[in-house]
Amino acid sequence: MADPVVFAAQRASSGAGITEQRPARWTLMAVAFIFLGVFLFLPLVLVFMEAFKKGVGFYFSALGERDTLSAIRLTLLVAAISVPLNLVFGVAMAWAIAKYEFRGKAFLTTLVDLPFSVSPVISGLVYVLLFGAQSALGPWLKSHGIEILFAVPGIVLATIFVTFPFVARELIPLMEEQGTKDEEAAISLGANGWQTFWYVTLPNVKWGLLYGVLLCNARAMGEFGAVSVVSGHIRGQTNTMPLHVEILYNDYNATGAFAVASLLAGLALVTLALKSLLEMRYGAEIAATRGH
Amino acid sequence: MTAVPARAGWRFRQPSVIPGFGLTLGLSLAYLTLIILIPLSGLAWRSASLGWPQFWTLVTDPRTLNALKISFGTALAAAAVNVVFGTVVAWVLVRYRFPGRRVVDAMVDLPFALPTAVAGIALTTLYAPNGWIGALLGPLGIKVAYTPLGIVVALVFIGLPFVVRTVQPVMEEIDREVEEAAATLGASRFQTITRVLFPGLAPAIVTGFALAFARGVGEYGSVIFIAGNLPNVSEIAPLLIIIRLEEYNYPAATAIAAVMLIISFAMLLVINMLQSWSRKRYG
């Protein structure tokens, strides 16, 4: 019989002990591929198959309907308002949290994460409770003719709430890792605060910032639960694209629903492609905060 | 620069030469207060003003209890499924080389990027009795769409990236020499995986489970299409909140939301504790 130690060493050097046997490897790969195929790939393929089920002509006429076009316009408008706001305030928040040491910083960081741990429906509900007819503010708003709920401002607010963490969460770890040396050097060389931010900090974090904005935008355009609560579902007025998908689907217009859904799925694919590109090219310049 | 003597006593912030603290902190606090603190404290205030007896009656309403049970139960089942398959997927992505690995890796994030309503109608069409998968499962007597099982399917879809993206980086960090040492000492591959590798991965797996679970509990968009939404059977808590709102029954909606929030925050606390514990233990 062979010496067990020599045997084990031979086994290890041949790679037998540090990776799985071929059957085990193939089984694991098969399990992973079948699982991903059934749960990720099939739904994605189905969206496009269903969208073009009745032909290309039907597809484009479904997208060209008046209500669909107004849903697309509203979704773009909501993203165009909420993403820049979250960008500006996310950068300010990351600057305050990452560049200074102060009391209550941990609490502030927790607050930033909060929207991710709240159900989207609750994110919408809080605005209904705040601005609804039954609230303290409701009658005052009504008498002054200000519409927040079941109108664009409410949709924007709910979207901001839900997408708020993306930029700040991406930047905080990145800026903390980079420290304050570069900024201190710039200040000591006579730069003012704005110049320091624009010429020193921003170039250091630009890819991370783009990454955060990309994810923020994808969620802003795709948000359903929170927006559904505050929108009122008025066709042609307060319907965003995801809400319009629901309405068409419930109207038994599956092909129309999937046509609109295919646009959103296309947005998701573009987002994923850009995201992977950023991770591949600038992995080191993007904080390793994956998830969400 | 002269050394600043350590001043005794309370200090709000450490001194810094970088300007803009007041401005950025002020902006952050104003924004957080307007967008998050005021709306959330409104919810807290509304549920507190219900009073304990009314709150308790609303929360222990059978339909509410069942909705909460369904939400938490299906989220738990989906997170369990994701822990098993998500860990396998992460392992395959980290350890094996195959053509198209980058594409598969990128695809794992699809549930993050795909709007939930799109996922919802796609999964429903797939698992409906005449759908691609539903037609295969039907003859076996398995009904997925319009049953609680459908909710689990939707939540598996939603939760998968949480497990993979939590476990994957930890797997990438594993020092191969540890495995070589185990193999040299005569451990079988199975022993190496279960006794040497698994303990190091366990905290990440638990964190991934908790994140997928937390997300699943609050999920709405992908679930409502496939669930069938039968009260007491396949009606999730977020949907019941919306139903109560549409009935103008604000106290009930508030009470359900408050219960969900309390449980979610407790879970968030546990997740943070787990993460700091695993950081301390495994660096």
Coordinates of C-alpha atoms in Angstrom, one line a residue:
Chain A
M1 CA 0.0 0.0 0.0
A2 CA 1.2 3.5 -0.8
D3 CA 2.3 5.8 1.9
P4 CA -0.8 7.9 2.8
V5 CA 1.1 11.1 3.0
V6 CA 2.8 10.7 -0.3
F7 CA -0.5 9.6 -1.8
A8 CA -2.3 12.7 -0.5
A9 CA 0.5 14.9 -1.7
Q10 CA 0.3 13.3 -5.2
R11 CA -3.4 13.8 -5.2
A12 CA -3.1 17.4 -4.2
S13 CA -0.4 18.2 -6.8
S14 CA -2.5 16.6 -9.5
G15 CA -5.3 19.0 -8.5
A16 CA -7.6 16.2 -7.4
G17 CA -8.0 17.4 -3.8
I18 CA -8.4 21.1 -4.5
T19 CA -11.1 20.9 -7.0
E20 CA -14.1 18.7 -7.5
Q21 CA -14.1 15.5 -9.5
R22 CA -15.4 15.9 -13.0
P23 CA -18.9 14.4 -12.3
A24 CA -19.4 16.6 -9.3
R25 CA -18.2 19.6 -11.3
W26 CA -20.5 18.9 -14.1
T27 CA -23.4 18.3 -11.8
L28 CA -22.9 21.6 -10.1
M29 CA -22.6 23.5 -13.4
A30 CA -25.7 21.8 -14.7
V31 CA -27.7 22.7 -11.5
A32 CA -26.5 26.3 -11.8
F33 CA -27.3 26.6 -15.5
I34 CA -30.7 25.0 -15.3
F35 CA -31.6 27.2 -12.3
L36 CA -30.4 30.4 -14.0
G37 CA -32.0 29.3 -17.2
V38 CA -35.4 28.7 -15.7
F39 CA -35.5 31.7 -13.3
L40 CA -33.6 34.4 -15.3
F41 CA -33.2 33.5 -18.9
L42 CA -36.7 32.2 -19.7
P43 CA -38.6 35.2 -18.3
L44 CA -36.4 37.6 -20.2
V45 CA -36.8 35.7 -23.5
L46 CA -40.5 35.4 -22.9
V47 CA -40.9 39.2 -22.6
F48 CA -39.6 39.7 -26.1
M49 CA -41.3 36.7 -27.6
E50 CA -44.7 37.8 -26.3
A51 CA -44.1 41.4 -27.3
F52 CA -43.6 40.3 -31.0
K53 CA -46.2 37.5 -30.9
K54 CA -48.6 39.4 -33.2
G55 CA -45.9 40.7 -35.4
V56 CA -43.7 43.8 -35.7
G57 CA -46.5 46.0 -37.0
F58 CA -48.7 45.3 -33.9
Y59 CA -45.7 45.9 -31.7
F60 CA -45.1 49.3 -33.0
S61 CA -48.8 50.3 -33.1
A62 CA -49.0 49.1 -29.5
L63 CA -46.2 51.4 -28.5
G64 CA -47.6 54.2 -30.6
E65 CA -50.9 54.4 -28.7
R66 CA -51.6 57.7 -27.0
D67 CA -51.7 56.4 -23.4
T68 CA -48.5 54.4 -24.0
L69 CA -46.7 57.5 -25.3
S70 CA -47.9 59.6 -22.4
A71 CA -46.7 56.9 -19.9
I72 CA -43.3 56.9 -21.6
R73 CA -43.2 60.7 -21.4
L74 CA -44.1 60.6 -17.7
T75 CA -41.5 58.0 -16.8
L76 CA -38.8 60.1 -18.6
L77 CA -40.0 63.2 -16.8
V78 CA -40.0 61.5 -13.3
A79 CA -36.5 60.1 -13.9
A80 CA -35.3 63.5 -15.2
I81 CA -36.4 65.2 -12.0
S82 CA -35.6 62.5 -9.4
V83 CA -32.2 61.3 -10.6
P84 CA -30.5 64.7 -10.7
L85 CA -31.9 65.6 -7.3
N86 CA -30.6 62.3 -5.8
L87 CA -27.3 62.9 -7.6
V88 CA -26.7 66.3 -6.1
F89 CA -27.9 65.5 -2.6
G90 CA -26.2 62.1 -2.7
V91 CA -22.8 63.7 -3.5
A92 CA -23.3 66.2 -0.7
M93 CA -24.2 63.5 1.7
A94 CA -21.2 61.3 0.7
W95 CA -18.9 64.4 1.1
A96 CA -20.3 65.1 4.6
I97 CA -20.1 61.4 5.7
A98 CA -16.8 60.4 4.0
K99 CA -14.6 63.4 4.5
Y100 CA -15.3 64.3 8.1
E101 CA -15.5 62.6 11.5
F102 CA -18.5 63.7 13.6
R103 CA -20.9 62.4 16.1
G104 CA -24.0 60.6 14.8
K105 CA -22.3 59.6 11.6
A106 CA -23.3 56.0 12.0
F107 CA -26.9 57.1 12.5
L108 CA -26.8 59.2 9.3
T109 CA -25.4 56.3 7.3
T110 CA -28.2 54.0 8.6
L111 CA -30.7 56.6 7.5
V112 CA -29.3 56.6 4.0
D113 CA -29.8 52.8 3.8
L114 CA -33.3 53.0 5.2
P115 CA -35.3 53.1 2.0
F116 CA -33.8 49.8 0.9
S117 CA -35.3 48.0 3.9
V118 CA -38.8 49.5 3.6
S119 CA -41.4 47.8 1.4
P120 CA -42.1 50.0 -1.7
V121 CA -45.8 50.0 -0.8
I122 CA -44.9 51.5 2.6
S123 CA -42.7 54.1 0.8
G124 CA -45.8 55.2 -1.1
L125 CA -48.1 54.9 1.9
V126 CA -46.1 57.4 4.0
Y127 CA -46.8 60.1 1.4
V128 CA -50.5 59.2 1.3
L129 CA -50.7 59.6 5.0
L130 CA -48.8 62.9 4.8
F131 CA -50.6 64.6 1.9
G132 CA -53.9 62.7 1.7
A133 CA -57.3 64.3 2.2
Q134 CA -57.5 62.8 5.8
S135 CA -54.1 64.2 6.8
A136 CA -53.4 67.5 8.6
L137 CA -51.9 68.9 5.5
G138 CA -54.6 67.6 3.1
P139 CA -57.3 70.3 3.5
W140 CA -54.8 73.1 3.3
L141 CA -53.2 71.8 0.1
K142 CA -56.7 71.4 -1.4
S143 CA -57.8 74.9 -0.5
H144 CA -54.6 76.2 -2.1
G145 CA -55.1 74.1 -5.2
I146 CA -51.8 72.2 -4.8
E147 CA -52.0 68.7 -6.1
I148 CA -49.4 66.3 -4.7
L149 CA -51.1 62.9 -4.5
F150 CA -52.4 61.3 -7.7
A151 CA -50.3 63.8 -9.6
V152 CA -46.7 64.2 -10.8
P153 CA -45.2 65.6 -7.5
G154 CA -46.4 62.6 -5.5
I155 CA -44.9 60.2 -8.1
V156 CA -41.6 62.1 -8.1
L157 CA -41.5 62.1 -4.2
A158 CA -42.1 58.4 -4.0
T159 CA -39.5 57.7 -6.7
I160 CA -36.9 59.9 -4.9
F161 CA -37.6 58.0 -1.6
V162 CA -37.1 54.7 -3.2
T163 CA -34.0 55.6 -5.3
F164 CA -32.4 57.9 -2.9
P165 CA -29.7 55.5 -1.5
F166 CA -28.1 54.5 -4.8
V167 CA -25.7 57.4 -5.4
A168 CA -24.8 58.0 -1.7
R169 CA -24.3 54.3 -1.0
E170 CA -22.0 53.9 -4.0
L171 CA -19.9 57.0 -3.1
I172 CA -19.5 56.8 0.6
P173 CA -17.3 53.6 0.8
L174 CA -15.4 54.8 -2.3
M175 CA -14.7 58.3 -0.8
E176 CA -13.9 56.9 2.6
E177 CA -11.3 54.5 1.0
Q178 CA -9.7 57.4 -0.9
G179 CA -9.3 59.4 2.3
T180 CA -8.7 63.1 2.6
K181 CA -5.0 63.5 1.6
D182 CA -5.7 64.7 -1.9
E183 CA -8.2 67.3 -0.8
E184 CA -5.9 68.5 2.0
A185 CA -3.1 68.9 -0.5
A186 CA -5.3 70.9 -2.8
I187 CA -6.5 73.2 0.0
S188 CA -2.9 73.7 1.2
L189 CA -2.0 74.7 -2.4
G190 CA -4.6 77.4 -2.3
A191 CA -7.6 75.8 -3.9
N192 CA -11.0 76.8 -2.6
G193 CA -13.6 74.2 -1.5
W194 CA -15.4 74.2 -4.9
Q195 CA -12.2 73.9 -6.9
T196 CA -11.1 71.1 -4.6
F197 CA -14.3 69.2 -5.2
W198 CA -14.4 69.9 -9.0
Y199 CA -10.8 69.2 -9.9
V200 CA -9.7 66.7 -7.2
T201 CA -12.6 64.8 -5.7
L202 CA -14.9 64.5 -8.6
P203 CA -12.3 63.0 -11.0
N204 CA -11.4 60.5 -8.3
V205 CA -15.0 59.2 -8.0
K206 CA -16.4 59.8 -11.5
W207 CA -16.8 56.1 -12.4
G208 CA -18.3 55.2 -9.1
L209 CA -20.7 58.2 -9.5
L210 CA -21.7 57.1 -13.0
Y211 CA -22.3 53.6 -11.6
G212 CA -24.6 54.9 -8.9
V213 CA -26.5 57.1 -11.3
L214 CA -27.0 54.2 -13.7
L215 CA -28.6 52.0 -11.0
C216 CA -30.6 55.0 -9.6
N217 CA -32.0 55.7 -13.1
A218 CA -32.9 52.0 -13.7
R219 CA -34.8 51.8 -10.5
A220 CA -36.4 55.3 -11.0
M221 CA -37.8 54.3 -14.4
G222 CA -38.9 50.8 -13.2
E223 CA -40.3 51.5 -9.8
F224 CA -43.8 50.0 -9.4
G225 CA -45.0 49.5 -5.8
A226 CA -44.3 53.0 -4.4
V227 CA -45.5 54.8 -7.5
S228 CA -48.6 52.6 -7.7
V229 CA -49.8 53.8 -4.2
V230 CA -49.4 57.5 -4.9
S231 CA -50.3 57.7 -8.6
G232 CA -54.1 57.2 -8.7
H233 CA -53.7 55.3 -12.0
I234 CA -55.2 58.0 -14.2
R235 CA -54.6 56.9 -17.8
G236 CA -52.7 59.4 -19.9
Q237 CA -52.0 61.5 -16.9
T238 CA -50.4 59.7 -13.9
N239 CA -49.5 56.4 -15.4
T240 CA -45.8 55.6 -15.6
M241 CA -44.6 52.8 -17.9
P242 CA -44.6 50.0 -15.2
L243 CA -48.1 51.1 -14.1
H244 CA -49.2 51.1 -17.8
V245 CA -47.9 47.5 -18.1
E246 CA -50.2 46.5 -15.3
I247 CA -53.2 48.2 -16.7
L248 CA -52.7 46.7 -20.2
Y249 CA -52.1 43.3 -18.7
N250 CA -55.3 43.5 -16.6
D251 CA -57.2 44.6 -19.7
Y252 CA -56.3 41.2 -21.3
N253 CA -54.1 43.1 -23.7
A254 CA -51.1 40.9 -23.0
T255 CA -49.3 41.7 -26.2
G256 CA -49.5 45.4 -25.6
A257 CA -48.4 44.9 -22.0
F258 CA -45.4 42.9 -23.1
A259 CA -44.6 45.5 -25.8
V260 CA -44.2 48.2 -23.1
A261 CA -42.5 45.7 -20.9
S262 CA -40.0 45.0 -23.6
L263 CA -38.9 48.6 -23.5
L264 CA -38.3 48.3 -19.8
A265 CA -36.5 45.0 -20.3
G266 CA -34.3 46.7 -22.9
L267 CA -33.5 49.4 -20.4
A268 CA -32.6 46.7 -17.9
L269 CA -30.3 45.0 -20.4
V270 CA -28.6 48.3 -21.3
T271 CA -28.1 49.0 -17.6
L272 CA -26.6 45.6 -17.0
A273 CA -24.3 45.9 -20.0
L274 CA -23.0 49.4 -19.0
K275 CA -22.7 48.2 -15.4
S276 CA -20.6 45.2 -16.4
L277 CA -18.5 47.4 -18.6
L278 CA -17.8 49.8 -15.7
E279 CA -17.0 46.9 -13.4
M280 CA -14.6 45.4 -15.9
R281 CA -12.8 48.6 -16.9
Y282 CA -12.9 50.6 -13.7
G283 CA -13.4 47.9 -11.1
A284 CA -10.8 49.5 -8.8
E285 CA -12.4 52.9 -9.1
I286 CA -15.8 51.6 -8.2
A287 CA -16.5 50.7 -4.6
A288 CA -17.0 47.0 -4.1
T289 CA -20.6 47.5 -2.9
R290 CA -22.5 45.2 -5.1
G291 CA -26.1 44.4 -4.4
H292 CA -29.4 46.3 -4.7
Chain B
M1 CA 1.5 72.8 11.9
T2 CA 1.5 72.7 15.6
A3 CA 0.0 69.7 17.3
V4 CA -3.4 70.5 18.6
P5 CA -3.6 69.5 22.3
A6 CA -6.2 66.9 23.0
R7 CA -9.0 68.9 24.4
A8 CA -11.1 67.2 27.0
G9 CA -14.8 67.1 26.7
W10 CA -17.5 66.6 24.1
R11 CA -16.8 67.6 20.6
F12 CA -19.2 67.4 17.7
R13 CA -16.6 66.8 15.0
Q14 CA -12.9 66.3 14.6
P15 CA -11.1 69.3 13.1
S16 CA -10.5 69.3 9.4
V17 CA -9.0 71.7 6.9
I18 CA -11.5 70.6 4.2
P19 CA -14.2 73.2 3.8
G20 CA -17.9 72.5 3.2
F21 CA -18.8 70.6 6.3
G22 CA -21.7 72.9 7.3
L23 CA -23.0 73.1 3.7
T24 CA -23.0 69.4 2.9
L25 CA -24.2 68.3 6.2
G26 CA -26.9 70.9 6.2
L27 CA -28.1 69.9 2.7
S28 CA -28.0 66.2 3.6
L29 CA -30.0 66.7 6.8
A30 CA -32.5 68.9 5.1
Y31 CA -33.0 66.4 2.3
L32 CA -33.2 63.4 4.6
T33 CA -35.6 65.2 6.9
L34 CA -37.9 66.2 4.0
I35 CA -37.8 63.0 2.1
I36 CA -37.4 60.3 4.7
L37 CA -37.8 61.5 8.3
I38 CA -41.0 63.5 8.1
P39 CA -42.9 60.9 6.0
L40 CA -41.8 58.0 8.2
S41 CA -42.4 59.8 11.5
G42 CA -45.9 60.7 10.1
L43 CA -46.5 56.9 9.8
A44 CA -45.1 56.4 13.3
W45 CA -47.3 59.2 14.7
R46 CA -50.4 57.9 12.9
S47 CA -50.0 54.4 14.2
A48 CA -49.2 55.7 17.7
S49 CA -52.4 57.8 17.7
L50 CA -54.4 54.7 17.0
G51 CA -54.0 53.6 20.6
W52 CA -52.9 50.2 21.7
P53 CA -56.3 48.5 21.9
Q54 CA -57.3 49.6 18.4
F55 CA -53.9 48.8 17.0
W56 CA -54.1 45.3 18.5
T57 CA -57.6 44.7 17.1
L58 CA -56.4 45.8 13.6
V59 CA -53.3 43.7 13.6
T60 CA -54.9 40.5 15.0
D61 CA -57.6 40.7 12.4
P62 CA -57.5 37.2 10.8
R63 CA -57.1 38.5 7.2
T64 CA -54.2 40.7 8.3
L65 CA -52.6 37.9 10.3
N66 CA -52.9 35.5 7.3
A67 CA -51.4 38.1 5.0
L68 CA -48.5 38.7 7.3
K69 CA -48.0 34.9 7.6
I70 CA -48.1 34.5 3.8
S71 CA -45.6 37.3 3.3
F72 CA -43.1 36.1 5.9
G73 CA -43.6 32.4 5.1
T74 CA -43.1 32.7 1.3
A75 CA -40.2 35.0 1.8
L76 CA -38.6 32.5 4.2
A77 CA -39.1 29.6 1.7
A78 CA -37.8 31.6 -1.2
A79 CA -34.7 32.7 0.8
A80 CA -34.0 29.1 1.7
V81 CA -34.2 28.1 -2.0
N82 CA -31.9 31.0 -2.9
V83 CA -29.4 30.0 -0.3
V84 CA -28.9 26.6 -1.8
F85 CA -29.0 27.6 -5.5
G86 CA -27.4 31.0 -5.0
T87 CA -24.4 29.4 -3.3
V88 CA -24.1 26.8 -6.1
V89 CA -24.3 29.6 -8.7
A90 CA -21.7 31.7 -6.9
W91 CA -19.4 28.6 -6.6
V92 CA -19.7 27.9 -10.3
L93 CA -19.0 31.5 -11.2
V94 CA -16.0 31.8 -9.0
R95 CA -14.3 28.4 -9.5
Y96 CA -15.1 27.2 -13.0
R97 CA -14.1 28.6 -16.3
F98 CA -16.5 28.2 -19.2
P99 CA -17.4 30.2 -22.3
G100 CA -19.8 33.1 -21.6
R101 CA -19.0 33.2 -17.9
R102 CA -19.0 37.0 -17.9
V103 CA -22.4 37.2 -19.5
V104 CA -23.8 34.7 -17.0
D105 CA -22.2 36.7 -14.2
A106 CA -23.8 39.9 -15.4
M107 CA -27.2 38.2 -15.9
V108 CA -27.3 37.4 -12.2
D109 CA -28.1 41.1 -11.6
L110 CA -31.1 41.0 -13.9
P111 CA -33.6 40.9 -11.0
F112 CA -32.0 44.2 -9.7
A113 CA -32.4 45.9 -13.1
L114 CA -35.6 44.4 -14.4
P115 CA -38.7 46.4 -13.2
T116 CA -40.7 44.2 -10.9
A117 CA -43.9 44.6 -12.9
V118 CA -42.1 43.2 -16.0
A119 CA -40.8 40.3 -13.9
G120 CA -44.3 39.8 -12.6
I121 CA -46.1 39.4 -15.9
A122 CA -43.3 37.4 -17.4
L123 CA -43.3 34.8 -14.6
T124 CA -47.1 34.7 -14.6
T125 CA -47.2 33.9 -18.3
L126 CA -44.4 31.4 -17.9
Y127 CA -46.1 29.5 -15.0
A128 CA -49.7 29.9 -16.0
P129 CA -51.4 26.5 -16.9
N130 CA -50.9 27.2 -20.6
G131 CA -47.4 28.7 -20.2
W132 CA -44.1 27.2 -21.1
I133 CA -43.3 25.8 -17.7
G134 CA -46.9 25.7 -16.4
A135 CA -47.9 23.3 -19.2
L136 CA -45.0 21.0 -18.2
L137 CA -45.9 21.0 -14.5
G138 CA -49.7 20.8 -15.0
P139 CA -49.8 17.1 -15.9
L140 CA -47.7 16.4 -12.8
G141 CA -50.4 18.0 -10.7
I142 CA -48.3 21.0 -9.7
K143 CA -50.0 24.4 -9.9
V144 CA -47.7 27.4 -9.6
A145 CA -49.4 30.4 -10.9
Y146 CA -52.3 31.8 -8.7
T147 CA -51.1 29.8 -5.7
P148 CA -48.7 30.5 -2.8
L149 CA -46.1 28.5 -4.7
G150 CA -46.2 31.2 -7.4
I151 CA -45.4 33.8 -4.7
V152 CA -42.3 31.7 -3.8
V153 CA -41.3 31.5 -7.5
A154 CA -41.5 35.4 -7.8
L155 CA -39.5 35.9 -4.6
V156 CA -36.8 33.4 -5.7
F157 CA -36.4 35.5 -8.8
I158 CA -36.2 38.7 -6.8
G159 CA -33.9 37.4 -4.0
L160 CA -31.3 35.5 -6.1
P161 CA -28.8 38.3 -6.6
F162 CA -28.7 39.1 -2.9
V163 CA -27.3 35.7 -2.1
V164 CA -25.0 35.4 -5.0
R165 CA -23.6 38.9 -4.6
T166 CA -23.0 38.5 -0.9
V167 CA -21.4 35.0 -1.1
Q168 CA -19.4 35.5 -4.3
P169 CA -16.8 38.1 -3.1
V170 CA -16.1 36.0 0.0
M171 CA -15.5 32.9 -2.1
E172 CA -13.1 34.9 -4.3
E173 CA -11.1 35.8 -1.2
I174 CA -10.6 32.2 -0.1
D175 CA -6.9 31.4 0.1
R176 CA -6.4 28.3 -2.1
E177 CA -3.5 27.2 0.1
V178 CA -5.9 26.3 2.9
E179 CA -7.6 23.8 0.6
E180 CA -4.2 22.5 -0.6
A181 CA -3.2 22.0 3.1
A182 CA -6.4 20.2 3.8
A183 CA -5.9 18.0 0.8
T184 CA -2.3 17.3 1.6
L185 CA -3.4 16.3 5.1
G186 CA -5.6 13.7 3.6
A187 CA -9.0 15.3 3.6
S188 CA -11.4 14.3 0.9
R189 CA -12.8 17.1 -1.3
F190 CA -16.1 16.7 0.5
Q191 CA -14.4 17.1 3.8
T192 CA -12.5 20.1 2.6
I193 CA -15.6 21.8 1.5
T194 CA -17.8 21.1 4.5
R195 CA -15.2 21.4 7.3
V196 CA -12.7 23.9 5.9
L197 CA -14.5 26.1 3.4
F198 CA -18.1 26.2 4.6
P199 CA -17.4 27.7 8.1
G200 CA -15.7 30.7 6.4
L201 CA -18.6 31.1 4.0
A202 CA -21.4 30.7 6.6
P203 CA -21.6 34.3 7.7
A204 CA -21.9 35.5 4.1
I205 CA -24.5 32.9 3.4
V206 CA -26.5 33.9 6.4
T207 CA -26.3 37.6 5.5
G208 CA -27.4 36.8 1.9
F209 CA -30.3 34.8 3.3
A210 CA -31.3 37.7 5.6
L211 CA -31.1 40.2 2.7
A212 CA -33.1 38.0 0.3
F213 CA -35.7 37.4 3.1
A214 CA -36.0 41.1 4.0
R215 CA -36.5 42.1 0.3
G216 CA -39.0 39.3 -0.2
V217 CA -41.2 40.3 2.7
G218 CA -41.8 43.8 1.2
E219 CA -41.9 42.8 -2.4
Y220 CA -45.1 43.8 -4.3
G221 CA -44.7 44.3 -8.1
S222 CA -43.5 40.9 -9.1
V223 CA -45.8 39.0 -6.7
I224 CA -49.3 40.4 -7.3
F225 CA -49.6 39.1 -10.9
I226 CA -48.6 35.5 -10.1
A227 CA -50.2 35.3 -6.7
G228 CA -53.9 35.1 -7.5
N229 CA -54.5 37.4 -4.5
L230 CA -57.0 35.2 -2.8
P231 CA -57.7 36.6 0.7
N232 CA -56.2 34.4 3.5
V233 CA -54.6 32.1 0.9
S234 CA -52.3 34.0 -1.5
E235 CA -52.8 37.7 -0.4
I236 CA -49.5 39.3 0.7
A237 CA -49.3 42.0 3.3
P238 CA -48.2 44.9 1.0
L239 CA -51.3 44.1 -1.2
L240 CA -53.6 44.2 1.8
I241 CA -52.1 47.7 2.7
I242 CA -53.2 48.9 -0.8
I243 CA -56.6 47.2 -0.5
R244 CA -57.2 49.0 2.9
L245 CA -56.0 52.3 1.4
E246 CA -58.5 51.9 -1.5
E247 CA -61.2 51.3 1.1
Y248 CA -60.1 54.5 2.8
N249 CA -59.4 52.4 5.9
Y250 CA -56.3 54.3 6.8
P251 CA -56.0 53.0 10.4
A252 CA -55.8 49.4 9.1
A253 CA -53.3 50.3 6.4
T254 CA -51.1 52.1 8.9
A255 CA -51.2 49.3 11.4
I256 CA -50.1 46.7 8.9
A257 CA -47.4 49.0 7.6
A258 CA -46.2 49.6 11.2
V259 CA -46.0 45.9 12.0
M260 CA -44.0 45.2 8.8
L261 CA -41.7 48.1 9.5
I262 CA -41.0 47.0 13.0
I263 CA -40.1 43.5 11.9
S264 CA -38.0 44.8 9.0
F265 CA -36.0 47.1 11.2
A266 CA -35.4 44.2 13.7
M267 CA -34.1 42.2 10.8
L268 CA -31.9 45.1 9.6
L269 CA -30.4 45.2 13.1
V270 CA -29.7 41.5 13.0
I271 CA -28.1 41.8 9.5
N272 CA -25.8 44.6 10.7
M273 CA -24.9 42.7 13.8
L274 CA -24.1 39.6 11.7
Q275 CA -22.0 41.6 9.4
S276 CA -19.9 43.3 12.1
W277 CA -19.6 39.9 13.8
S278 CA -18.3 38.2 10.7
R279 CA -16.0 41.1 10.0
K280 CA -14.5 40.8 13.5
R281 CA -14.2 37.0 13.2
Y282 CA -13.0 36.6 9.7
G283 CA -11.5 40.0 9.0

